[in-house]
């Protein structure tokens, strides 16, 4: 089955700096890669996703890149703000009847003033 | 409209007792998922339901865990003979389609086994 690895497990950046979180996956059939943000004590929420037919997607201060050959994808947050502090999870899914999301272990991002 | 709801929000039970956790997905969502999140850990897949298809139970950690989804809507996750290692937050999510679709999570049920 799919295996998703996520690094780093914790990340501390100063407000205004950029943050990058990286994930690798094992199943070459995976073609959908969402990122979820979970604030302390709250439920995970989708912030951005990318499908395998594109290499990069941006939404304001967040962007995701995908390298299918190397089987890795990354989340980039620019101009970080304190409200970006949360745990971020990457995930991978393949289409078809057996598809489900396999999540990474999470990255705790702390944005300091 | 209403999001995914779960009940109870908190459950404290004694080791060896059975518990039932409930999930009400978003109306019209055909896919429903259960995950377990231990303190400070990631999301561990347990089971999913998709329409009338047989559920994927590949993530259930033992035969003490079972789940059902009645009428394609409400789902219950049952843990029999609870153990202390079952203590975690149990999250339910639903989506319009299986796989390549946003999953909307419920608030979770925090289970504590004493």
PDB file of C-alpha atoms in Angstrom:
ATOM      1  CA  UNK A   1       0.000   0.000   0.000  1.00  0.00           C
ATOM      2  CA  UNK A   2       0.879   3.686  -0.051  1.00  0.00           C
ATOM      3  CA  UNK A   3       3.444   5.064   2.404  1.00  0.00           C
ATOM      4  CA  UNK A   4       3.790   8.822   2.920  1.00  0.00           C
ATOM      5  CA  UNK A   5       6.739  10.326   4.768  1.00  0.00           C
ATOM      6  CA  UNK A   6       6.739  13.939   5.917  1.00  0.00           C
ATOM      7  CA  UNK A   7       9.576  16.207   7.065  1.00  0.00           C
ATOM      8  CA  UNK A   8      10.327  18.036   9.232  1.00  0.00           C
ATOM      9  CA  UNK A   9       8.230  16.991  12.203  1.00  0.00           C
ATOM     10  CA  UNK A  10       8.586  20.459  13.731  1.00  0.00           C
ATOM     11  CA  UNK A  11       9.438  23.767  12.124  1.00  0.00           C
ATOM     12  CA  UNK A  12       9.918  27.165  13.713  1.00  0.00           C
ATOM     13  CA  UNK A  13      10.139  30.296  11.581  1.00  0.00           C
ATOM     14  CA  UNK A  14      10.015  33.990  12.256  1.00  0.00           C
ATOM     15  CA  UNK A  15       7.016  35.956  11.132  1.00  0.00           C
ATOM     16  CA  UNK A  16       7.484  37.031   7.535  1.00  0.00           C
ATOM     17  CA  UNK A  17       9.844  34.206   6.646  1.00  0.00           C
ATOM     18  CA  UNK A  18       8.956  31.293   4.372  1.00  0.00           C
ATOM     19  CA  UNK A  19       8.224  27.738   5.488  1.00  0.00           C
ATOM     20  CA  UNK A  20       8.657  24.593   3.439  1.00  0.00           C
ATOM     21  CA  UNK A  21       7.310  21.147   4.313  1.00  0.00           C
ATOM     22  CA  UNK A  22       8.250  18.130   2.235  1.00  0.00           C
ATOM     23  CA  UNK A  23       6.572  14.782   1.645  1.00  0.00           C
ATOM     24  CA  UNK A  24       7.482  11.664  -0.284  1.00  0.00           C
ATOM     25  CA  UNK A  25       5.181   8.873  -1.355  1.00  0.00           C
ATOM     26  CA  UNK A  26       5.756   5.323  -2.479  1.00  0.00           C
ATOM     27  CA  UNK A  27       2.879   4.412  -4.813  1.00  0.00           C
ATOM     28  CA  UNK A  28       3.539   5.662  -8.329  1.00  0.00           C
ATOM     29  CA  UNK A  29      -0.195   5.306  -9.041  1.00  0.00           C
ATOM     30  CA  UNK A  30      -1.012   8.103  -6.583  1.00  0.00           C
ATOM     31  CA  UNK A  31      -2.349  11.137  -8.383  1.00  0.00           C
ATOM     32  CA  UNK A  32      -4.043  13.346  -5.806  1.00  0.00           C
ATOM     33  CA  UNK A  33      -2.104  15.191  -3.096  1.00  0.00           C
ATOM     34  CA  UNK A  34      -3.963  17.362  -0.590  1.00  0.00           C
ATOM     35  CA  UNK A  35      -2.624  19.329   2.348  1.00  0.00           C
ATOM     36  CA  UNK A  36      -4.601  19.736   5.564  1.00  0.00           C
ATOM     37  CA  UNK A  37      -4.090  22.243   8.361  1.00  0.00           C
ATOM     38  CA  UNK A  38      -5.056  21.389  11.919  1.00  0.00           C
ATOM     39  CA  UNK A  39      -5.055  24.167  14.478  1.00  0.00           C
ATOM     40  CA  UNK A  40      -4.741  23.241  18.120  1.00  0.00           C
ATOM     41  CA  UNK A  41      -7.870  21.456  19.328  1.00  0.00           C
ATOM     42  CA  UNK A  42      -9.622  21.793  15.989  1.00  0.00           C
ATOM     43  CA  UNK A  43     -10.429  19.515  13.097  1.00  0.00           C
ATOM     44  CA  UNK A  44      -8.188  19.189  10.012  1.00  0.00           C
ATOM     45  CA  UNK A  45      -9.177  21.409   7.097  1.00  0.00           C
ATOM     46  CA  UNK A  46      -8.082  21.279   3.482  1.00  0.00           C
ATOM     47  CA  UNK A  47      -5.910  24.234   2.493  1.00  0.00           C
ATOM     48  CA  UNK A  48      -4.684  23.255  -0.968  1.00  0.00           C
ATOM     49  CA  UNK A  49      -4.454  20.213  -3.190  1.00  0.00           C
ATOM     50  CA  UNK A  50      -2.749  19.235  -6.407  1.00  0.00           C
ATOM     51  CA  UNK A  51      -3.356  16.579  -9.000  1.00  0.00           C
ATOM     52  CA  UNK A  52      -0.697  14.781 -10.950  1.00  0.00           C
ATOM     53  CA  UNK A  53      -1.387  16.556 -14.205  1.00  0.00           C
ATOM     54  CA  UNK A  54       0.156  19.781 -12.881  1.00  0.00           C
ATOM     55  CA  UNK A  55       3.501  20.535 -11.295  1.00  0.00           C
ATOM     56  CA  UNK A  56       2.625  23.561  -9.192  1.00  0.00           C
ATOM     57  CA  UNK A  57      -0.406  25.282  -7.755  1.00  0.00           C
ATOM     58  CA  UNK A  58      -0.633  28.571  -5.867  1.00  0.00           C
ATOM     59  CA  UNK A  59      -3.269  30.144  -3.688  1.00  0.00           C
ATOM     60  CA  UNK A  60      -2.214  33.492  -2.281  1.00  0.00           C
ATOM     61  CA  UNK A  61       0.587  32.802   0.215  1.00  0.00           C
ATOM     62  CA  UNK A  62       0.572  29.039  -0.127  1.00  0.00           C
ATOM     63  CA  UNK A  63       1.822  26.896  -2.980  1.00  0.00           C
ATOM     64  CA  UNK A  64       2.353  23.226  -3.583  1.00  0.00           C
ATOM     65  CA  UNK A  65       4.835  21.646  -5.961  1.00  0.00           C
ATOM     66  CA  UNK A  66       4.818  18.089  -7.234  1.00  0.00           C
ATOM     67  CA  UNK A  67       7.618  16.032  -8.744  1.00  0.00           C
ATOM     68  CA  UNK A  68       6.085  12.774  -9.972  1.00  0.00           C
ATOM     69  CA  UNK A  69       9.376  11.363 -11.159  1.00  0.00           C
ATOM     70  CA  UNK A  70      10.931  11.704  -7.741  1.00  0.00           C
ATOM     71  CA  UNK A  71       7.613  11.001  -5.971  1.00  0.00           C
ATOM     72  CA  UNK A  72       7.749  14.005  -3.727  1.00  0.00           C
ATOM     73  CA  UNK A  73       5.641  17.085  -3.144  1.00  0.00           C
ATOM     74  CA  UNK A  74       6.104  20.156  -1.010  1.00  0.00           C
ATOM     75  CA  UNK A  75       4.090  22.873   0.686  1.00  0.00           C
ATOM     76  CA  UNK A  76       5.439  26.411   0.593  1.00  0.00           C
ATOM     77  CA  UNK A  77       4.096  29.164   2.815  1.00  0.00           C
ATOM     78  CA  UNK A  78       5.439  32.651   2.173  1.00  0.00           C
ATOM     79  CA  UNK A  79       5.245  35.722   4.415  1.00  0.00           C
ATOM     80  CA  UNK A  80       4.272  33.565   7.365  1.00  0.00           C
ATOM     81  CA  UNK A  81       1.935  34.979   9.992  1.00  0.00           C
ATOM     82  CA  UNK A  82       1.210  33.840  13.566  1.00  0.00           C
ATOM     83  CA  UNK A  83      -2.120  32.396  12.432  1.00  0.00           C
ATOM     84  CA  UNK A  84      -0.214  29.979  10.207  1.00  0.00           C
ATOM     85  CA  UNK A  85       0.922  28.193  13.388  1.00  0.00           C
ATOM     86  CA  UNK A  86      -0.664  24.732  13.248  1.00  0.00           C
ATOM     87  CA  UNK A  87       0.040  21.124  12.344  1.00  0.00           C
ATOM     88  CA  UNK A  88       0.128  20.474   8.616  1.00  0.00           C
ATOM     89  CA  UNK A  89      -0.542  17.056   7.092  1.00  0.00           C
ATOM     90  CA  UNK A  90       0.227  15.964   3.572  1.00  0.00           C
ATOM     91  CA  UNK A  91      -1.614  13.056   2.003  1.00  0.00           C
ATOM     92  CA  UNK A  92      -1.661  10.981  -1.135  1.00  0.00           C
ATOM     93  CA  UNK A  93      -4.393   9.078  -2.906  1.00  0.00           C
ATOM     94  CA  UNK A  94      -4.726   7.038  -6.039  1.00  0.00           C
ATOM     95  CA  UNK A  95      -7.871   7.006  -8.107  1.00  0.00           C
ATOM     96  CA  UNK A  96      -9.963   3.932  -8.549  1.00  0.00           C
ATOM     97  CA  UNK A  97     -11.946   1.657  -6.329  1.00  0.00           C
ATOM     98  CA  UNK A  98      -9.170   1.234  -3.799  1.00  0.00           C
ATOM     99  CA  UNK A  99      -8.490   4.921  -3.338  1.00  0.00           C
ATOM    100  CA  UNK A 100      -8.206   6.451   0.107  1.00  0.00           C
ATOM    101  CA  UNK A 101      -5.986   9.106   1.593  1.00  0.00           C
ATOM    102  CA  UNK A 102      -2.778   8.054   3.262  1.00  0.00           C
ATOM    103  CA  UNK A 103      -1.571  10.834   5.541  1.00  0.00           C
ATOM    104  CA  UNK A 104       1.905  11.874   6.538  1.00  0.00           C
ATOM    105  CA  UNK A 105       2.781  12.121  10.213  1.00  0.00           C
ATOM    106  CA  UNK A 106       2.385  15.898  10.334  1.00  0.00           C
ATOM    107  CA  UNK A 107       4.577  18.974  10.740  1.00  0.00           C
ATOM    108  CA  UNK A 108       4.088  21.293  13.656  1.00  0.00           C
ATOM    109  CA  UNK A 109       4.742  24.821  12.370  1.00  0.00           C
ATOM    110  CA  UNK A 110       5.398  27.571  14.877  1.00  0.00           C
ATOM    111  CA  UNK A 111       5.555  31.139  13.615  1.00  0.00           C
ATOM    112  CA  UNK A 112       7.272  33.382  16.123  1.00  0.00           C
ATOM    113  CA  UNK A 113       7.023  37.155  16.386  1.00  0.00           C
TER     114      UNK A 113
ATOM    115  CA  UNK B   1     -25.273  23.800   5.570  1.00  0.00           C
ATOM    116  CA  UNK B   2     -24.422  21.587   8.516  1.00  0.00           C
ATOM    117  CA  UNK B   3     -20.993  20.060   8.618  1.00  0.00           C
ATOM    118  CA  UNK B   4     -19.932  16.644   9.836  1.00  0.00           C
ATOM    119  CA  UNK B   5     -21.012  16.030  13.401  1.00  0.00           C
ATOM    120  CA  UNK B   6     -19.824  13.446  15.883  1.00  0.00           C
ATOM    121  CA  UNK B   7     -21.046  12.298  19.249  1.00  0.00           C
ATOM    122  CA  UNK B   8     -20.160  12.147  22.005  1.00  0.00           C
ATOM    123  CA  UNK B   9     -17.457  14.808  21.986  1.00  0.00           C
ATOM    124  CA  UNK B  10     -15.776  13.150  24.949  1.00  0.00           C
ATOM    125  CA  UNK B  11     -16.065   9.635  26.296  1.00  0.00           C
ATOM    126  CA  UNK B  12     -14.395   8.199  29.364  1.00  0.00           C
ATOM    127  CA  UNK B  13     -14.778   4.474  29.809  1.00  0.00           C
ATOM    128  CA  UNK B  14     -13.318   1.725  31.911  1.00  0.00           C
ATOM    129  CA  UNK B  15     -11.001  -0.830  30.423  1.00  0.00           C
ATOM    130  CA  UNK B  16     -12.968  -3.793  29.129  1.00  0.00           C
ATOM    131  CA  UNK B  17     -16.167  -1.897  28.381  1.00  0.00           C
ATOM    132  CA  UNK B  18     -17.625  -1.463  24.893  1.00  0.00           C
ATOM    133  CA  UNK B  19     -18.085   1.990  23.342  1.00  0.00           C
ATOM    134  CA  UNK B  20     -20.007   3.310  20.357  1.00  0.00           C
ATOM    135  CA  UNK B  21     -19.012   6.458  18.519  1.00  0.00           C
ATOM    136  CA  UNK B  22     -21.381   8.142  16.108  1.00  0.00           C
ATOM    137  CA  UNK B  23     -20.797  10.154  12.945  1.00  0.00           C
ATOM    138  CA  UNK B  24     -23.322  12.176  10.940  1.00  0.00           C
ATOM    139  CA  UNK B  25     -21.793  13.036   7.564  1.00  0.00           C
ATOM    140  CA  UNK B  26     -22.690  15.948   5.335  1.00  0.00           C
ATOM    141  CA  UNK B  27     -25.926  15.206   3.513  1.00  0.00           C
ATOM    142  CA  UNK B  28     -25.295  13.824   0.060  1.00  0.00           C
ATOM    143  CA  UNK B  29     -21.723  12.759   0.723  1.00  0.00           C
ATOM    144  CA  UNK B  30     -21.282   9.195  -0.471  1.00  0.00           C
ATOM    145  CA  UNK B  31     -17.907   8.507   1.130  1.00  0.00           C
ATOM    146  CA  UNK B  32     -17.352   8.306   4.881  1.00  0.00           C
ATOM    147  CA  UNK B  33     -14.065   7.696   6.662  1.00  0.00           C
ATOM    148  CA  UNK B  34     -12.929   6.968  10.195  1.00  0.00           C
ATOM    149  CA  UNK B  35      -9.482   7.934  11.442  1.00  0.00           C
ATOM    150  CA  UNK B  36      -7.720   7.671  14.774  1.00  0.00           C
ATOM    151  CA  UNK B  37      -5.395  10.381  16.030  1.00  0.00           C
ATOM    152  CA  UNK B  38      -3.313   9.619  19.078  1.00  0.00           C
ATOM    153  CA  UNK B  39      -1.890  12.510  21.090  1.00  0.00           C
ATOM    154  CA  UNK B  40       0.504  14.472  18.922  1.00  0.00           C
ATOM    155  CA  UNK B  41       0.370  11.900  16.164  1.00  0.00           C
ATOM    156  CA  UNK B  42      -0.863  11.776  12.601  1.00  0.00           C
ATOM    157  CA  UNK B  43      -4.099  10.505  11.167  1.00  0.00           C
ATOM    158  CA  UNK B  44      -4.372   6.732  11.161  1.00  0.00           C
ATOM    159  CA  UNK B  45      -6.893   5.411   8.644  1.00  0.00           C
ATOM    160  CA  UNK B  46      -9.345   2.900  10.087  1.00  0.00           C
ATOM    161  CA  UNK B  47     -12.156   2.250   7.617  1.00  0.00           C
ATOM    162  CA  UNK B  48     -14.092   3.863   4.792  1.00  0.00           C
ATOM    163  CA  UNK B  49     -17.533   3.418   3.292  1.00  0.00           C
ATOM    164  CA  UNK B  50     -18.418   4.339  -0.278  1.00  0.00           C
ATOM    165  CA  UNK B  51     -22.059   4.190  -1.284  1.00  0.00           C
ATOM    166  CA  UNK B  52     -23.338   0.629  -1.218  1.00  0.00           C
ATOM    167  CA  UNK B  53     -19.945  -0.942  -1.803  1.00  0.00           C
ATOM    168  CA  UNK B  54     -18.318  -3.183   0.752  1.00  0.00           C
ATOM    169  CA  UNK B  55     -16.314  -1.068   3.214  1.00  0.00           C
ATOM    170  CA  UNK B  56     -12.531  -1.017   3.202  1.00  0.00           C
ATOM    171  CA  UNK B  57     -11.680  -2.305   6.672  1.00  0.00           C
ATOM    172  CA  UNK B  58      -7.961  -2.592   6.040  1.00  0.00           C
ATOM    173  CA  UNK B  59      -7.037  -0.046   8.704  1.00  0.00           C
ATOM    174  CA  UNK B  60      -8.910  -1.543  11.641  1.00  0.00           C
ATOM    175  CA  UNK B  61      -6.238  -2.418  14.231  1.00  0.00           C
ATOM    176  CA  UNK B  62      -7.947  -5.495  15.652  1.00  0.00           C
ATOM    177  CA  UNK B  63     -11.175  -7.484  15.566  1.00  0.00           C
ATOM    178  CA  UNK B  64     -12.360  -5.484  18.576  1.00  0.00           C
ATOM    179  CA  UNK B  65     -13.033  -2.633  16.158  1.00  0.00           C
ATOM    180  CA  UNK B  66     -16.028  -2.619  13.835  1.00  0.00           C
ATOM    181  CA  UNK B  67     -18.095  -0.031  12.020  1.00  0.00           C
ATOM    182  CA  UNK B  68     -21.307   0.162  10.144  1.00  0.00           C
ATOM    183  CA  UNK B  69     -23.093   2.734   8.060  1.00  0.00           C
ATOM    184  CA  UNK B  70     -26.848   2.545   7.992  1.00  0.00           C
ATOM    185  CA  UNK B  71     -28.850   3.781   5.033  1.00  0.00           C
ATOM    186  CA  UNK B  72     -25.790   5.322   3.455  1.00  0.00           C
ATOM    187  CA  UNK B  73     -25.716   8.073   6.058  1.00  0.00           C
ATOM    188  CA  UNK B  74     -24.985   7.775   9.782  1.00  0.00           C
ATOM    189  CA  UNK B  75     -22.070   5.614  10.835  1.00  0.00           C
ATOM    190  CA  UNK B  76     -21.135   4.078  14.163  1.00  0.00           C
ATOM    191  CA  UNK B  77     -17.689   2.885  15.170  1.00  0.00           C
ATOM    192  CA  UNK B  78     -17.775   0.246  17.896  1.00  0.00           C
ATOM    193  CA  UNK B  79     -14.826  -0.718  20.040  1.00  0.00           C
ATOM    194  CA  UNK B  80     -15.341  -3.823  22.133  1.00  0.00           C
ATOM    195  CA  UNK B  81     -13.443  -4.656  25.316  1.00  0.00           C
ATOM    196  CA  UNK B  82     -11.613  -1.326  25.241  1.00  0.00           C
ATOM    197  CA  UNK B  83      -7.938  -1.189  26.147  1.00  0.00           C
ATOM    198  CA  UNK B  84      -5.889   1.776  27.363  1.00  0.00           C
ATOM    199  CA  UNK B  85      -4.088   1.951  24.026  1.00  0.00           C
ATOM    200  CA  UNK B  86      -7.436   2.703  22.379  1.00  0.00           C
ATOM    201  CA  UNK B  87      -7.342   6.150  24.000  1.00  0.00           C
ATOM    202  CA  UNK B  88      -7.225   8.692  21.174  1.00  0.00           C
ATOM    203  CA  UNK B  89      -9.326  11.152  19.214  1.00  0.00           C
ATOM    204  CA  UNK B  90     -11.522   9.385  16.682  1.00  0.00           C
ATOM    205  CA  UNK B  91     -12.214  11.554  13.652  1.00  0.00           C
ATOM    206  CA  UNK B  92     -14.873  11.005  11.056  1.00  0.00           C
ATOM    207  CA  UNK B  93     -14.787  12.631   7.624  1.00  0.00           C
ATOM    208  CA  UNK B  94     -17.030  12.615   4.597  1.00  0.00           C
ATOM    209  CA  UNK B  95     -16.597  13.555   0.965  1.00  0.00           C
ATOM    210  CA  UNK B  96     -18.697  13.755  -2.167  1.00  0.00           C
ATOM    211  CA  UNK B  97     -16.595  11.148  -3.875  1.00  0.00           C
ATOM    212  CA  UNK B  98     -14.063   8.585  -2.806  1.00  0.00           C
ATOM    213  CA  UNK B  99     -10.395   9.496  -3.199  1.00  0.00           C
ATOM    214  CA  UNK B 100      -9.903  12.696  -5.155  1.00  0.00           C
ATOM    215  CA  UNK B 101     -12.238  14.912  -3.219  1.00  0.00           C
ATOM    216  CA  UNK B 102     -11.970  17.164  -0.208  1.00  0.00           C
ATOM    217  CA  UNK B 103     -12.652  15.366   3.025  1.00  0.00           C
ATOM    218  CA  UNK B 104     -14.620  17.350   5.578  1.00  0.00           C
ATOM    219  CA  UNK B 105     -13.761  16.352   9.097  1.00  0.00           C
ATOM    220  CA  UNK B 106     -15.960  16.252  12.143  1.00  0.00           C
ATOM    221  CA  UNK B 107     -14.849  17.630  15.505  1.00  0.00           C
ATOM    222  CA  UNK B 108     -13.839  14.199  16.731  1.00  0.00           C
ATOM    223  CA  UNK B 109     -14.609  12.103  19.787  1.00  0.00           C
ATOM    224  CA  UNK B 110     -11.937  12.078  22.474  1.00  0.00           C
ATOM    225  CA  UNK B 111     -11.917   8.586  23.981  1.00  0.00           C
ATOM    226  CA  UNK B 112     -10.173   7.970  27.266  1.00  0.00           C
ATOM    227  CA  UNK B 113      -9.908   4.424  28.574  1.00  0.00           C
ATOM    228  CA  UNK B 114      -9.069   4.259  32.267  1.00  0.00           C
TER     229      UNK B 114
END
